Amino acid sequence: GNWDWPWNNYWVGRDRTVDSTGFKFYCWDVEDIMLSSRSPLGMNIVTNPDAREVGLPHMRLSQNPEYRLMFADHLHRLFFNDGILTPAALVQRYADLASMVEKAIIPESARWGDQHGRLPTQDDWYAMRDRILNTYLPQRSSIVLEQFRSAGLYPSTDAPAFYVDGTYQHGGHMAQGKSLSMQDTNGTVWYTLDSSDPRVPADLGSPEAVGSPLLVAEDAAKRVLVPTGPVDDGWRGGADFDDSGWTSGAGGIGYEVSTGYEQLFDIDVQSQMYGRATSCFIRIPFDVAIESVARADSLLLKVRYDDGFIAYINGTEVARANFTGQPGWNSSASAQHSDIDALNLETFDITSQIKQLRLDGNILAIHGLNESRTSSDFLISVTLVAGQDDSGSGGSASAGAIRYAGPITLTQSRCVKARAVAGSTWSALNEATFAVGPVAENLRISEIMYHPIDTGRPDDPNVEFIELTNIGGETVNLNLVRFTDGVDFTFPDVELAPGGFVLVVRDASAFQARYGTDLSIAGQYGGSLNNAGERLVLQDAAGDVIHDFRFRDDWYDLTDGLSYSLTIRDLATAGTGAYDNRDAWQPSTDAGGSPGLPDGNAPVP
């Protein structure tokens, strides 16, 4: 609800190096938010955006259905499932921030408070803090989400929700044998278990794939006239009307004395209209494929306009805005259409006029209207779509997607992604990772070869490895277990029996050349182990930490480049908290270590 967005109090910057991750948007001096005089509880900058400056890219991208669904996916992560814009998360974060600055408010109010005629007290600050915590934040999320939905940036189809044995659960740990179900209220659910999206995007280059054939695009060829006297009414629809003397071009039509619409029109009529006229005639020829007419169940005219218009198909009026009565060659709009609203394509349902379409020789005619001759701007840009309402994102279920038909049992940890679809409208993506089985309880690092001996052979540094062992009494599946610090590796579908060993290595070819091909290798990790020692972090599929410790090169001379590995002394008794301690480790019994085998636990040299 920032009243100043996007035209004031911001910087945009990026790292100019090759590692740049793109531009970042920085707001500052954000005082017009959360119940300020200009930011009430229902403040709406979503459906009525000020699309200037940094707001322009979003405004234009939001006309693209794939962008709208991607945006909805982000919203779903933020507004649901304990996301950072859910009321509980907002209240906690705001309360934490308020407690941090509470004492600083006293000198702050002393410095600035009297600018409004009286010096506020600490109680004034407490009152506003409590209004925000108790009134604004508990209600604001649902209000804003509905604003996004009204703007077409969040679908009408609800995303599925996940349940474990009938109880709502969004990811996390799940015992083996439990069932996962998905609930939705208004669509068919498709899901995947391999981290892929269950939806394949529509081919935007092929309107038929979306189900809404585009009859007239915004950049369609057209002819334009700013009349200086009466024009035969045949201009509204006669294919044989002579418009050869009119201005030809493509794209939007308009002018801009200051700034705002420049990027939305290609045909500039400022010299003909500004200070001279309020009417502009536009003729757009188009043909229709027979199959488009046969399957069309709707016809939608979408218009950016400032200030009004009257639309005709083949001479028959089909829509109008901001004009009443019988139009003439010099008519004006009856009211202004705000710059903010004019930037967006407004949809007019003209389904009742499908009968006006013919296979060839169609004319979409627009009588564009400005409120006055001295208006600083003017804009008309249109598109015409036949078929189904394309407010949905289109697309289809992916080849790997599974249609949900009832509860499923997960035998290993999985990232579950699901969408619902109703008609052509897909829901936002709901995704969660379920960690199946007692992996965190049973999996332990048992050996580390971090600094192999360097004999001068090219592969010497590449025979690094980390060994892991199942210390539990049941088989566990390591799918999606991952190293997040030290090295980079995510385990595939690997079953590890009780007492079993598995290895992750720096270079599989070098390792097998040294140790043979009979050992169980889960895969190669990214990066390498630091010869000076470093921190290792291992997490289960749900993100819970299994190991977080630092090994050091000065613990034992033998392990620091003399061909011996670090091995844990006693897996049965070494808790994960002991791994930071030198005494929990010892050098391997033999040179080269004992990958995939129990170590002899020889005395420490």
XYZ file of C-alpha atoms in Angstrom:
605
model
C 0.000 0.000 0.000
C 2.859 2.408 -0.679
C 1.239 5.602 -1.977
C 4.583 6.756 -3.402
C 5.056 3.695 -5.594
C 6.338 3.602 -8.305
C 7.064 7.229 -9.059
C 8.903 8.494 -5.976
C 11.575 7.617 -3.424
C 13.395 4.723 -5.024
C 16.659 3.667 -6.567
C 17.294 0.899 -9.076
C 20.755 -0.616 -9.228
C 22.734 -3.645 -10.241
C 26.165 -5.158 -9.840
C 28.048 -4.348 -13.054
C 30.382 -7.350 -12.833
C 29.955 -10.583 -14.769
C 28.290 -12.092 -11.695
C 25.432 -9.593 -11.795
C 22.056 -11.054 -10.844
C 20.122 -8.209 -12.444
C 18.569 -4.988 -11.273
C 17.301 -4.595 -7.708
C 14.603 -2.153 -6.637
C 15.204 -0.174 -3.444
C 12.387 1.791 -1.765
C 13.280 4.484 0.769
C 11.449 7.111 2.834
C 8.359 4.897 2.785
C 6.120 6.765 5.224
C 2.885 6.733 3.186
C 1.912 3.152 4.010
C -0.167 1.184 6.531
C -2.940 3.513 7.697
C -1.278 6.783 6.804
C -3.629 9.534 5.620
C -3.075 8.410 2.023
C -2.892 4.648 2.594
C -6.106 3.280 4.131
C -6.781 -0.382 4.821
C -8.231 -0.847 1.319
C -5.492 1.069 -0.522
C -5.400 -0.287 -4.085
C -2.414 0.214 -6.361
C -2.935 -3.194 -7.972
C -6.019 -2.719 -10.156
C -5.360 1.008 -10.465
C -1.589 1.165 -10.856
C 0.392 4.297 -11.504
C 2.239 2.828 -14.471
C 5.003 5.374 -14.700
C 8.746 4.860 -14.515
C 9.522 1.483 -12.896
C 5.843 0.509 -13.045
C 5.864 0.332 -16.835
C 7.609 -3.046 -17.301
C 5.139 -4.790 -14.997
C 2.166 -3.074 -16.621
C 3.220 -4.243 -20.079
C 4.293 -7.714 -19.028
C 0.953 -8.229 -17.280
C -0.703 -8.390 -20.711
C 1.133 -11.684 -21.273
C -0.702 -14.764 -19.889
C 2.535 -16.616 -19.078
C 3.786 -13.645 -17.055
C 0.458 -13.424 -15.211
C 0.651 -17.076 -14.179
C 4.313 -16.785 -13.184
C 3.349 -13.736 -11.102
C 0.509 -15.773 -9.536
C 2.988 -18.522 -8.619
C 5.041 -15.943 -6.703
C 1.906 -14.642 -4.988
C 0.930 -18.146 -3.906
C 4.320 -18.713 -2.270
C 3.965 -15.416 -0.390
C 0.281 -15.423 0.595
C -0.253 -19.093 1.509
C 1.312 -21.867 3.573
C 2.981 -19.609 6.162
C 4.513 -17.417 3.447
C 5.975 -14.078 4.453
C 2.818 -12.176 3.471
C 0.432 -14.279 5.538
C -1.027 -12.361 8.511
C 0.786 -14.345 11.217
C 4.164 -13.880 9.529
C 3.526 -10.168 8.953
C 2.430 -9.549 12.535
C 5.450 -11.339 13.983
C 7.926 -9.551 11.735
C 6.372 -6.139 12.380
C 6.289 -6.740 16.129
C 9.962 -7.715 16.075
C 10.900 -4.589 14.116
C 8.794 -2.368 16.371
C 10.506 -3.717 19.486
C 13.895 -2.962 17.931
C 13.113 0.721 17.326
C 10.863 1.386 20.329
C 13.432 3.303 22.367
C 14.688 5.179 19.319
C 11.182 6.601 18.767
C 11.670 8.921 21.769
C 14.507 10.999 20.225
C 12.932 10.581 16.778
C 9.678 12.191 17.904
C 11.628 14.927 19.702
C 13.414 15.744 16.459
C 10.517 15.628 14.004
C 7.278 15.461 15.973
C 6.502 19.155 16.338
C 6.258 19.751 12.588
C 2.499 19.094 12.877
C 1.860 21.573 15.664
C 2.257 19.394 18.722
C 4.817 17.018 20.112
C 3.501 13.448 20.026
C 4.135 11.180 22.940
C 5.286 7.599 23.113
C 1.638 6.671 23.627
C 0.803 8.024 20.139
C 3.378 5.663 18.680
C 2.036 2.736 20.723
C -1.492 3.463 19.487
C -0.434 3.398 15.826
C 1.720 0.308 16.338
C -1.243 -1.518 17.863
C -3.611 -0.425 15.083
C -1.220 -1.856 12.544
C -0.703 -5.097 14.491
C -4.339 -5.645 15.458
C -6.305 -4.100 12.572
C -4.221 -3.572 9.456
C -1.971 -6.619 9.146
C -4.594 -9.257 10.092
C -6.871 -8.036 7.268
C -4.571 -6.574 4.630
C -3.339 -9.822 3.030
C -6.787 -11.030 1.977
C -7.658 -7.559 0.654
C -4.542 -7.349 -1.498
C -4.913 -10.903 -2.793
C -8.425 -10.073 -3.994
C -7.053 -6.949 -5.667
C -4.564 -9.113 -7.544
C -7.373 -11.502 -8.482
C -9.494 -8.620 -9.784
C -6.546 -7.411 -11.857
C -6.178 -10.839 -13.494
C -2.878 -11.448 -11.702
C -4.197 -14.281 -9.528
C -6.428 -16.959 -11.094
C -10.035 -17.681 -10.199
C -9.115 -21.376 -10.044
C -7.857 -22.281 -6.558
C -4.537 -24.060 -6.142
C -4.675 -27.555 -4.592
C -3.755 -27.979 -0.932
C -1.843 -30.946 0.534
C -3.001 -33.255 3.330
C -1.270 -36.158 5.086
C -3.682 -38.804 6.340
C -6.461 -36.210 6.137
C -4.631 -33.484 8.072
C -3.434 -30.344 6.301
C 0.356 -30.408 5.916
C 2.428 -28.344 3.519
C 5.597 -30.376 3.181
C 7.873 -31.451 6.004
C 8.432 -34.861 7.526
C 6.161 -37.732 6.722
C 6.329 -41.247 8.108
C 6.561 -44.129 5.668
C 3.162 -45.597 4.858
C 1.269 -42.318 5.303
C -0.969 -41.148 2.435
C -0.794 -37.818 0.668
C -3.999 -36.277 -0.656
C -4.771 -33.088 -2.562
C -7.910 -31.039 -2.206
C -9.320 -28.494 -4.627
C -12.713 -26.863 -4.906
C -13.145 -25.911 -8.547
C -10.917 -27.803 -10.964
C -9.087 -30.944 -12.045
C -5.783 -31.488 -10.226
C -2.588 -32.475 -12.030
C 0.624 -33.176 -10.117
C 4.220 -34.319 -10.553
C 6.700 -36.030 -8.238
C 9.888 -35.134 -10.138
C 10.060 -31.384 -9.397
C 8.736 -30.469 -12.857
C 5.755 -28.200 -13.503
C 2.583 -30.202 -14.199
C 1.588 -27.635 -16.836
C 3.144 -27.063 -20.249
C 2.920 -23.381 -21.245
C 0.687 -22.460 -24.141
C 2.323 -21.752 -27.482
C 1.724 -18.025 -27.574
C 2.708 -17.957 -31.232
C -0.249 -20.197 -31.996
C -3.476 -18.643 -30.652
C -5.353 -21.854 -31.322
C -3.254 -23.537 -28.624
C -4.627 -21.120 -26.045
C -8.184 -21.587 -27.244
C -8.647 -17.896 -28.145
C -7.880 -17.157 -31.837
C -6.543 -13.638 -32.192
C -8.482 -11.884 -34.913
C -6.934 -8.425 -34.551
C -3.616 -7.814 -32.797
C -2.618 -4.447 -31.358
C 0.054 -4.123 -34.015
C -2.305 -4.942 -36.914
C -2.115 -2.840 -40.072
C -4.639 -0.004 -40.131
C -5.572 3.309 -41.711
C -6.245 6.490 -39.728
C -7.958 9.808 -40.415
C -8.450 12.869 -38.213
C -11.521 14.334 -39.943
C -11.817 18.047 -40.690
C -15.366 17.704 -41.958
C -18.155 15.137 -42.490
C -17.132 11.668 -43.737
C -19.416 9.117 -45.398
C -20.676 6.590 -42.825
C -19.324 3.838 -45.054
C -15.994 4.280 -43.311
C -17.442 2.278 -40.399
C -17.586 -0.988 -42.256
C -17.555 -0.968 -46.004
C -14.696 -3.123 -47.298
C -14.923 -1.211 -50.554
C -14.726 2.206 -48.863
C -11.859 4.213 -50.339
C -9.420 4.940 -47.505
C -6.344 5.152 -49.741
C -5.860 8.778 -48.746
C -5.796 7.983 -45.035
C -2.586 7.578 -43.008
C -1.400 3.956 -43.009
C 0.527 2.285 -40.200
C 0.393 -0.326 -37.443
C 0.159 -0.363 -33.663
C -1.585 2.101 -31.400
C -2.771 5.587 -32.371
C -2.268 8.634 -30.179
C -0.165 11.537 -29.045
C 1.550 12.635 -25.860
C 2.457 16.240 -25.073
C 4.306 15.313 -21.869
C 5.064 11.686 -20.936
C 3.095 8.492 -20.402
C 1.785 6.951 -23.648
C 4.828 7.264 -25.918
C 5.530 3.522 -26.004
C 1.915 2.563 -26.681
C 1.365 4.137 -30.087
C 3.188 4.034 -33.418
C 0.873 6.364 -35.328
C 1.326 9.885 -33.933
C -1.632 12.224 -34.567
C -0.522 15.147 -32.401
C -0.153 17.594 -35.292
C -3.666 16.792 -36.538
C -5.459 16.638 -33.168
C -3.780 18.716 -30.460
C -5.568 22.056 -30.318
C -7.534 21.140 -33.465
C -9.796 18.064 -33.137
C -11.342 15.583 -30.729
C -12.231 12.757 -33.133
C -10.068 10.174 -34.886
C -11.338 7.491 -37.323
C -9.527 4.121 -37.522
C -10.130 1.242 -39.963
C -8.586 -2.211 -39.366
C -9.183 -4.914 -42.021
C -9.071 -8.578 -40.964
C -10.063 -12.038 -42.125
C -11.387 -14.953 -40.076
C -10.598 -18.658 -40.473
C -13.765 -20.721 -40.760
C -12.725 -22.937 -37.852
C -12.350 -19.866 -35.626
C -15.953 -18.844 -36.254
C -17.217 -22.419 -35.900
C -15.812 -22.946 -32.414
C -16.103 -19.376 -31.120
C -18.274 -19.092 -28.026
C -17.188 -15.564 -27.174
C -15.970 -12.401 -28.844
C -13.891 -9.970 -26.815
C -12.828 -6.457 -27.756
C -9.933 -5.154 -25.660
C -9.139 -1.465 -25.748
C -6.664 1.015 -24.305
C -8.417 4.356 -24.673
C -8.103 7.990 -23.676
C -10.780 9.299 -23.407
C -13.553 7.375 -25.212
C -14.459 5.357 -28.307
C -17.200 3.777 -30.397
C -16.398 0.424 -32.065
C -17.996 -1.095 -35.169
C -17.651 -4.457 -36.899
C -18.638 -4.324 -40.554
C -20.695 -1.184 -39.919
C -22.579 -2.398 -36.841
C -21.821 -0.750 -33.510
C -20.537 -3.333 -31.003
C -19.177 -1.292 -28.049
C -18.686 2.227 -26.758
C -17.237 4.032 -23.748
C -17.584 7.607 -22.501
C -20.022 8.699 -25.186
C -23.804 8.932 -25.434
C -26.049 9.875 -28.318
C -25.439 9.966 -32.051
C -21.783 10.579 -32.993
C -20.650 13.138 -35.532
C -17.341 13.740 -37.279
C -16.322 16.237 -34.568
C -17.746 14.511 -31.465
C -15.947 14.564 -28.098
C -15.762 12.085 -25.229
C -18.315 12.762 -22.525
C -15.809 12.204 -19.724
C -12.124 11.727 -19.063
C -10.596 8.269 -18.811
C -7.706 8.433 -16.350
C -4.180 7.894 -17.603
C -3.763 5.009 -15.169
C -6.854 3.156 -16.442
C -6.078 3.963 -20.074
C -2.780 2.097 -19.870
C -4.568 -1.217 -19.385
C -6.512 -3.197 -21.963
C -10.146 -3.004 -20.867
C -12.237 -5.973 -21.985
C -15.652 -5.503 -23.619
C -17.668 -8.698 -24.062
C -19.285 -8.428 -27.500
C -20.156 -12.121 -27.814
C -23.643 -11.205 -29.017
C -22.019 -9.712 -32.118
C -20.260 -12.891 -33.333
C -22.872 -12.970 -36.091
C -21.294 -9.847 -37.596
C -18.133 -11.773 -38.529
C -17.577 -13.053 -42.046
C -14.751 -15.122 -43.470
C -13.011 -12.317 -45.311
C -13.221 -8.588 -45.851
C -14.031 -7.690 -42.217
C -13.520 -4.146 -40.934
C -13.051 -3.272 -37.271
C -13.666 0.495 -37.156
C -12.948 2.649 -34.134
C -14.141 6.210 -33.620
C -11.604 7.471 -31.074
C -12.713 10.376 -28.879
C -10.826 12.922 -26.793
C -12.585 15.013 -24.166
C -11.184 18.293 -25.463
C -8.958 19.627 -28.233
C -6.446 20.859 -25.637
C -6.093 17.520 -23.882
C -2.421 16.733 -23.353
C -2.746 13.168 -24.622
C -4.814 10.729 -26.665
C -4.682 6.947 -27.092
C -6.499 4.168 -28.948
C -5.090 0.638 -29.156
C -7.271 -2.438 -29.699
C -7.258 -6.208 -29.998
C -10.087 -8.556 -30.960
C -10.256 -12.178 -29.769
C -12.739 -14.924 -30.676
C -13.099 -18.224 -28.813
C -12.953 -18.694 -25.079
C -12.180 -15.878 -22.676
C -8.374 -15.769 -22.558
C -8.223 -14.497 -18.993
C -6.941 -17.973 -18.269
C -3.361 -18.904 -18.997
C -4.074 -21.777 -21.369
C -1.545 -24.545 -21.754
C -1.948 -28.245 -21.082
C -0.853 -30.921 -18.644
C 2.782 -31.948 -19.128
C 3.784 -35.400 -20.326
C 4.979 -36.304 -16.817
C 1.924 -34.955 -15.007
C -0.436 -37.342 -13.209
C -4.150 -36.666 -12.907
C -5.062 -36.813 -9.251
C -7.562 -39.581 -8.565
C -7.114 -40.216 -4.854
C -4.572 -40.452 -2.006
C -1.070 -41.620 -2.902
C 1.678 -43.210 -0.828
C 5.180 -41.782 -1.084
C 7.945 -44.372 -0.740
C 10.730 -41.775 -0.772
C 11.166 -38.049 -0.225
C 9.574 -36.081 -3.027
C 9.075 -32.531 -4.239
C 5.361 -32.470 -5.084
C 4.086 -29.832 -7.502
C 0.394 -29.470 -8.280
C -1.990 -27.228 -10.190
C -5.726 -27.325 -10.760
C -7.325 -26.399 -14.075
C -10.913 -25.328 -14.747
C -11.646 -24.801 -18.418
C -8.578 -22.984 -19.760
C -7.711 -21.361 -16.424
C -4.875 -22.937 -14.475
C -4.303 -22.275 -10.811
C -1.110 -20.993 -9.310
C 1.499 -23.638 -8.557
C 1.497 -25.248 -5.125
C 4.729 -27.028 -4.300
C 6.116 -28.674 -1.197
C 8.813 -31.198 -0.338
C 7.899 -34.147 1.854
C 10.740 -35.906 3.662
C 9.778 -39.561 3.974
C 11.227 -41.876 6.607
C 13.749 -41.410 9.443
C 16.588 -40.129 7.247
C 17.827 -37.393 9.571
C 17.823 -39.774 12.515
C 19.765 -42.530 10.749
C 22.177 -40.936 8.252
C 25.696 -39.993 9.375
C 28.940 -38.919 7.730
C 31.501 -41.572 8.607
C 34.639 -40.695 6.609
C 36.155 -37.715 4.785
C 39.103 -37.775 2.383
C 39.667 -34.030 2.098
C 43.395 -33.802 1.199
C 44.632 -36.808 -0.804
C 48.368 -37.357 -1.197
C 49.943 -35.593 -4.163
C 52.363 -37.957 -5.905
C 52.451 -35.887 -9.058
C 49.827 -37.931 -10.866
C 47.162 -35.731 -12.570
C 44.260 -37.384 -10.746
C 45.699 -37.230 -7.225
C 43.626 -34.211 -6.054
C 40.478 -35.699 -7.572
C 40.182 -38.781 -5.363
C 38.432 -36.844 -2.609
C 35.354 -38.536 -1.154
C 32.784 -38.344 1.629
C 31.363 -41.554 3.034
C 27.930 -41.761 4.676
C 26.471 -44.608 6.730
C 22.999 -45.704 7.814
C 23.279 -46.193 11.585
C 19.584 -47.060 11.990
C 17.671 -50.292 11.956
C 15.671 -49.747 8.770
C 16.411 -48.954 5.149
C 16.197 -45.270 4.259
C 15.895 -43.589 0.886
C 18.210 -40.613 0.417
C 16.330 -38.889 -2.379
C 16.700 -35.068 -2.083
C 19.122 -35.196 0.850
C 21.756 -32.586 0.006
C 25.038 -30.982 0.923
C 24.480 -27.224 1.070
C 27.899 -26.065 2.290
C 31.420 -27.306 1.636
C 30.388 -29.170 -1.494
C 27.250 -29.107 -3.616
C 25.358 -32.357 -4.076
C 21.752 -33.563 -4.001
C 21.189 -37.299 -3.599
C 19.165 -39.168 -6.220
C 16.936 -42.169 -5.508
C 19.382 -44.196 -3.359
C 18.309 -46.940 -0.931
C 20.652 -47.365 2.033
C 20.227 -50.507 4.115
C 20.976 -50.604 7.858
C 24.748 -50.477 8.322
C 25.234 -49.706 4.624
C 27.736 -47.211 3.184
C 27.405 -44.822 0.244
C 29.933 -42.404 -1.241
C 29.880 -39.017 -2.903
C 33.073 -38.216 -4.771
C 34.786 -35.351 -6.523
C 35.603 -37.312 -9.703
C 34.088 -40.752 -10.274
C 36.624 -41.791 -12.916
C 39.612 -40.849 -10.780
C 38.055 -42.481 -7.714
C 37.316 -45.774 -9.508
C 40.779 -45.836 -11.042
C 42.185 -45.734 -7.513
C 39.632 -47.780 -5.547
C 37.880 -50.013 -8.108
C 34.357 -50.103 -9.460
C 32.593 -52.189 -6.818
C 31.870 -49.417 -4.333
C 28.483 -47.682 -4.084
C 28.789 -44.134 -5.447
C 25.748 -41.853 -5.313
C 27.385 -39.320 -7.620
C 29.917 -36.527 -8.067
C 29.678 -33.388 -5.978
C 30.245 -29.873 -7.203
C 33.267 -28.001 -5.880
C 35.983 -29.581 -3.780
C 36.932 -30.046 -0.156
C 39.316 -27.431 1.213
C 42.721 -28.840 2.112
C 42.783 -26.467 5.082
C 39.486 -27.815 6.414
C 36.045 -26.267 6.120
C 32.425 -26.357 7.153
C 30.145 -29.145 5.904
C 26.357 -28.874 6.036
C 24.084 -31.813 5.216
C 20.291 -31.409 5.172
C 17.417 -33.800 4.717
C 14.758 -33.304 2.036
C 12.692 -31.039 4.301
C 15.670 -28.772 4.943
C 16.342 -29.950 8.495
C 20.027 -30.089 9.373
C 21.592 -33.523 9.751
C 25.186 -32.267 10.039
C 26.655 -28.803 10.474
C 30.280 -28.945 11.572
C 33.781 -27.807 10.657
C 36.712 -30.206 10.233
C 40.262 -28.845 10.478
C 43.553 -29.726 8.825
C 45.529 -29.335 12.053
C 43.669 -32.105 13.833
C 45.986 -34.864 12.514
C 49.102 -34.604 10.357
C 48.354 -37.917 8.627
C 45.064 -36.661 7.140
C 46.605 -33.431 5.807
C 48.053 -34.556 2.482
C 49.625 -37.854 3.591
C 46.977 -40.119 2.035
C 44.967 -40.875 5.181
C 41.285 -39.962 5.647
C 39.381 -38.651 8.638
C 37.128 -41.371 10.077
C 34.615 -41.053 12.877
C 35.727 -43.014 15.930
C 32.406 -44.566 16.955
C 29.295 -44.021 14.870
C 27.123 -45.653 17.499
C 27.965 -43.100 20.183
C 29.062 -39.983 18.283
C 26.150 -37.570 18.286
C 26.027 -34.985 15.529
C 27.059 -32.307 18.020
C 30.415 -34.043 18.506
C 31.546 -33.720 14.905
C 33.166 -30.316 15.567
C 35.431 -31.984 18.115
C 38.835 -33.423 17.132
C 38.393 -36.263 19.594
C 35.400 -37.599 17.665
C 37.705 -38.309 14.694
C 40.820 -40.308 13.927
C 42.991 -40.989 10.883
C 42.086 -44.063 8.864
C 43.877 -47.304 9.643
C 45.320 -47.636 6.156
C 46.673 -45.182 3.632
C 43.967 -44.249 1.147
C 41.267 -44.600 3.766
C 38.533 -47.199 3.788
C 35.765 -45.924 1.488
C 32.692 -48.120 1.584
C 34.149 -50.325 4.331
C 34.226 -50.289 8.141
C 37.459 -48.755 9.430
C 39.688 -50.712 11.756
C 39.629 -47.931 14.342
C 43.389 -48.144 14.858
C 44.949 -46.198 17.719
C 45.679 -42.568 16.976
C 49.326 -42.061 15.922
